[in-house]
mmCIF file of C-alpha atoms in Angstrom:
data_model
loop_
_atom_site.group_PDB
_atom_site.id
_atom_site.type_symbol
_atom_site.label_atom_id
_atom_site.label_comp_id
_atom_site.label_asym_id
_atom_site.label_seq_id
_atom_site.Cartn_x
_atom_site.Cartn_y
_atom_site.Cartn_z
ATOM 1 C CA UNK Y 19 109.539 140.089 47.042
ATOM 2 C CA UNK Y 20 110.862 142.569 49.562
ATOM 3 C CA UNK Y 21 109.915 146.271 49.638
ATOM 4 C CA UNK Y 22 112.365 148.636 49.080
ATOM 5 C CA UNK Y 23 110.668 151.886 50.441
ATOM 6 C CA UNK Y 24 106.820 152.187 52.000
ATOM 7 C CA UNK Y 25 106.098 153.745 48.035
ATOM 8 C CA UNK Y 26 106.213 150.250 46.782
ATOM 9 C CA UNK Y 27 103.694 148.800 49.854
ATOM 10 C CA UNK Y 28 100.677 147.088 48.237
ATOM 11 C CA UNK Y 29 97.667 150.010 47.580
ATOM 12 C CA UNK Y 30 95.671 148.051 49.978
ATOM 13 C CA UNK Y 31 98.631 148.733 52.710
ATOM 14 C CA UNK Y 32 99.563 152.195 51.564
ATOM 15 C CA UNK Y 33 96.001 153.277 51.711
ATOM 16 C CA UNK Y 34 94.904 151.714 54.832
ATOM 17 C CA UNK Y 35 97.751 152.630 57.126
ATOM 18 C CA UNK Y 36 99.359 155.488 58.569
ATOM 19 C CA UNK Y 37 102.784 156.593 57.427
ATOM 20 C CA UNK Y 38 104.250 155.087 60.764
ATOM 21 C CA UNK Y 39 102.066 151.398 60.426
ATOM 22 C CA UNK Y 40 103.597 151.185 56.497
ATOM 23 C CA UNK Y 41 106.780 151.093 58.081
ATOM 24 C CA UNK Y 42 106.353 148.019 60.882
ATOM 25 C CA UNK Y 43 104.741 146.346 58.243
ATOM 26 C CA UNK Y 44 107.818 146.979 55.660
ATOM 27 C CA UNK Y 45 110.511 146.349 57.553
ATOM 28 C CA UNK Y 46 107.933 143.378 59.348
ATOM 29 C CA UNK Y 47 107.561 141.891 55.917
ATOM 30 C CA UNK Y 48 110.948 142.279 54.605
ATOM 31 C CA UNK Y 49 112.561 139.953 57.615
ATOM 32 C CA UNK Y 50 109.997 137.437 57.473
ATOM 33 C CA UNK Y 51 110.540 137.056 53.924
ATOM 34 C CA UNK Y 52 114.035 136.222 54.495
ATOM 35 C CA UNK Y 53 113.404 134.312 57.508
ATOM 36 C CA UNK Y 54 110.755 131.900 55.636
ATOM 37 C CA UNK Y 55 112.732 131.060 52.500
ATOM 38 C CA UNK Y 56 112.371 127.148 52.798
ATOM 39 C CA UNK Y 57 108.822 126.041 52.707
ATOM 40 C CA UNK Y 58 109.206 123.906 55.799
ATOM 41 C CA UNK Y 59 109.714 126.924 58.003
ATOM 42 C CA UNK Y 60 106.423 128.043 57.425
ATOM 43 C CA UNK Y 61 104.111 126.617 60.093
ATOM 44 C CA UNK Y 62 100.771 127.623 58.011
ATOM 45 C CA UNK Y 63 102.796 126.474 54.195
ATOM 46 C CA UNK Y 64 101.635 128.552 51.706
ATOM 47 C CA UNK Y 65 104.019 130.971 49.675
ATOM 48 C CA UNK Y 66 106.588 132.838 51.170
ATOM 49 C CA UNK Y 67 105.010 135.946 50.490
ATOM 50 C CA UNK Y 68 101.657 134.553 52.226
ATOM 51 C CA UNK Y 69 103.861 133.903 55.322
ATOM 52 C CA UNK Y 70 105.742 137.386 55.229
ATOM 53 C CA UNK Y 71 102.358 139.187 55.000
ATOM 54 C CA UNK Y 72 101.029 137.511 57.748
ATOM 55 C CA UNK Y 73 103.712 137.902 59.951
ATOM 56 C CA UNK Y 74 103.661 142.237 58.455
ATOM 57 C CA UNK Y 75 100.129 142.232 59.699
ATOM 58 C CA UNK Y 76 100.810 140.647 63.192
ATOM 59 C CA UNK Y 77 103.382 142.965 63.727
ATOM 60 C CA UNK Y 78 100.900 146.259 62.735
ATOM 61 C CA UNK Y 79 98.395 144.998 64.980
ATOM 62 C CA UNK Y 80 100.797 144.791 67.908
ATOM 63 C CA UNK Y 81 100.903 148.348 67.634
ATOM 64 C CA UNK Y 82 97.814 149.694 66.004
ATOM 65 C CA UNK Y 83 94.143 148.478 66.089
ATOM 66 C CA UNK Y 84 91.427 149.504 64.026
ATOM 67 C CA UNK Y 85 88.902 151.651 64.996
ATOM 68 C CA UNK Y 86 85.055 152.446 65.082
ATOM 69 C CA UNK Y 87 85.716 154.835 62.164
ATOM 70 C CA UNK Y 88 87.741 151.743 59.811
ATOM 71 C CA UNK Y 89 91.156 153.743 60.207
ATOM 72 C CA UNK Y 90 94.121 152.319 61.742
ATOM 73 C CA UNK Y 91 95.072 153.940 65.110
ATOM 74 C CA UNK Y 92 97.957 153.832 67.693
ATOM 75 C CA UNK Y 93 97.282 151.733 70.818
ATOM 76 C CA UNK Y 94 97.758 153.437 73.360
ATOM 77 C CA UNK Y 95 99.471 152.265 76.804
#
Protein backbone atom coordinates (compact mmCIF):
# COMPACT_ATOMS: atom_id res chain seq x y z
CA UNK A 1 0.00 0.00 0.00
CA UNK A 2 1.34 3.47 -0.62
CA UNK A 3 3.11 5.60 2.03
CA UNK A 4 1.66 8.56 3.04
CA UNK A 5 4.66 10.37 4.78
CA UNK A 6 8.50 8.85 5.28
CA UNK A 7 6.94 8.12 9.24
CA UNK A 8 5.08 5.22 7.83
CA UNK A 9 8.43 3.78 5.70
CA UNK A 10 9.10 0.17 6.79
CA UNK A 11 11.66 0.24 10.18
CA UNK A 12 14.08 -1.50 8.00
CA UNK A 13 13.87 1.74 5.51
CA UNK A 14 13.44 4.37 8.17
CA UNK A 15 16.40 3.07 10.02
CA UNK A 16 18.74 2.42 7.28
CA UNK A 17 18.41 5.59 5.28
CA UNK A 18 18.97 9.12 5.54
CA UNK A 19 16.09 11.55 5.81
CA UNK A 20 16.73 12.54 2.04
CA UNK A 21 17.05 8.46 0.70
CA UNK A 22 13.39 7.81 2.71
CA UNK A 23 12.09 10.21 0.44
CA UNK A 24 13.31 8.75 -3.29
CA UNK A 25 12.32 5.64 -1.97
CA UNK A 26 8.65 7.01 -0.90
CA UNK A 27 7.74 8.84 -3.55
CA UNK A 28 9.90 5.81 -5.75
CA UNK A 29 7.57 3.29 -4.22
CA UNK A 30 4.41 5.12 -4.28
CA UNK A 31 4.51 5.49 -8.40
CA UNK A 32 5.55 2.10 -8.99
CA UNK A 33 2.80 0.88 -6.99
CA UNK A 34 0.42 2.57 -9.16
CA UNK A 35 2.25 1.90 -12.21
CA UNK A 36 2.29 -2.08 -11.52
CA UNK A 37 -1.36 -2.63 -10.62
CA UNK A 38 -2.01 -5.55 -13.18
CA UNK A 39 0.18 -8.49 -12.56
CA UNK A 40 1.27 -8.69 -16.17
CA UNK A 41 3.15 -5.43 -15.94
CA UNK A 42 5.46 -6.80 -13.66
CA UNK A 43 8.42 -8.24 -15.57
CA UNK A 44 9.78 -10.26 -12.31
CA UNK A 45 5.58 -11.24 -11.16
CA UNK A 46 5.41 -11.33 -7.72
CA UNK A 47 3.09 -8.90 -5.64
CA UNK A 48 2.71 -5.49 -6.39
CA UNK A 49 4.29 -4.44 -3.38
CA UNK A 50 7.41 -6.82 -4.26
CA UNK A 51 7.61 -4.87 -7.58
CA UNK A 52 7.18 -1.28 -5.97
CA UNK A 53 9.97 -2.08 -3.46
CA UNK A 54 12.20 -3.09 -5.93
CA UNK A 55 11.78 -0.42 -8.15
CA UNK A 56 12.08 2.12 -4.35
CA UNK A 57 15.41 0.46 -3.94
CA UNK A 58 16.70 0.98 -7.58
CA UNK A 59 15.84 4.37 -7.39
CA UNK A 60 17.92 4.90 -3.73
CA UNK A 61 20.79 3.30 -5.18
CA UNK A 62 20.87 5.64 -8.17
CA UNK A 63 21.61 8.16 -5.75
CA UNK A 64 23.18 6.70 -2.68
CA UNK A 65 25.53 3.67 -2.21
CA UNK A 66 26.46 2.05 0.83
CA UNK A 67 29.50 2.43 2.43
CA UNK A 68 32.54 0.74 4.24
CA UNK A 69 30.88 1.80 7.53
CA UNK A 70 27.06 -0.05 6.45
CA UNK A 71 25.42 3.56 6.23
CA UNK A 72 23.86 4.86 3.22
CA UNK A 73 25.77 7.79 1.61
CA UNK A 74 25.31 10.36 -1.26
CA UNK A 75 27.19 9.57 -4.49
CA UNK A 76 28.94 11.99 -5.31
CA UNK A 77 29.57 13.40 -9.02
Amino acid sequence: MPYGSINELPDNVKSNLPKHAQEIFKEAFNNAYDEYKDPEDRKKGGSREDAARRVAWTAVKKTYKKGADDKWHPKEG
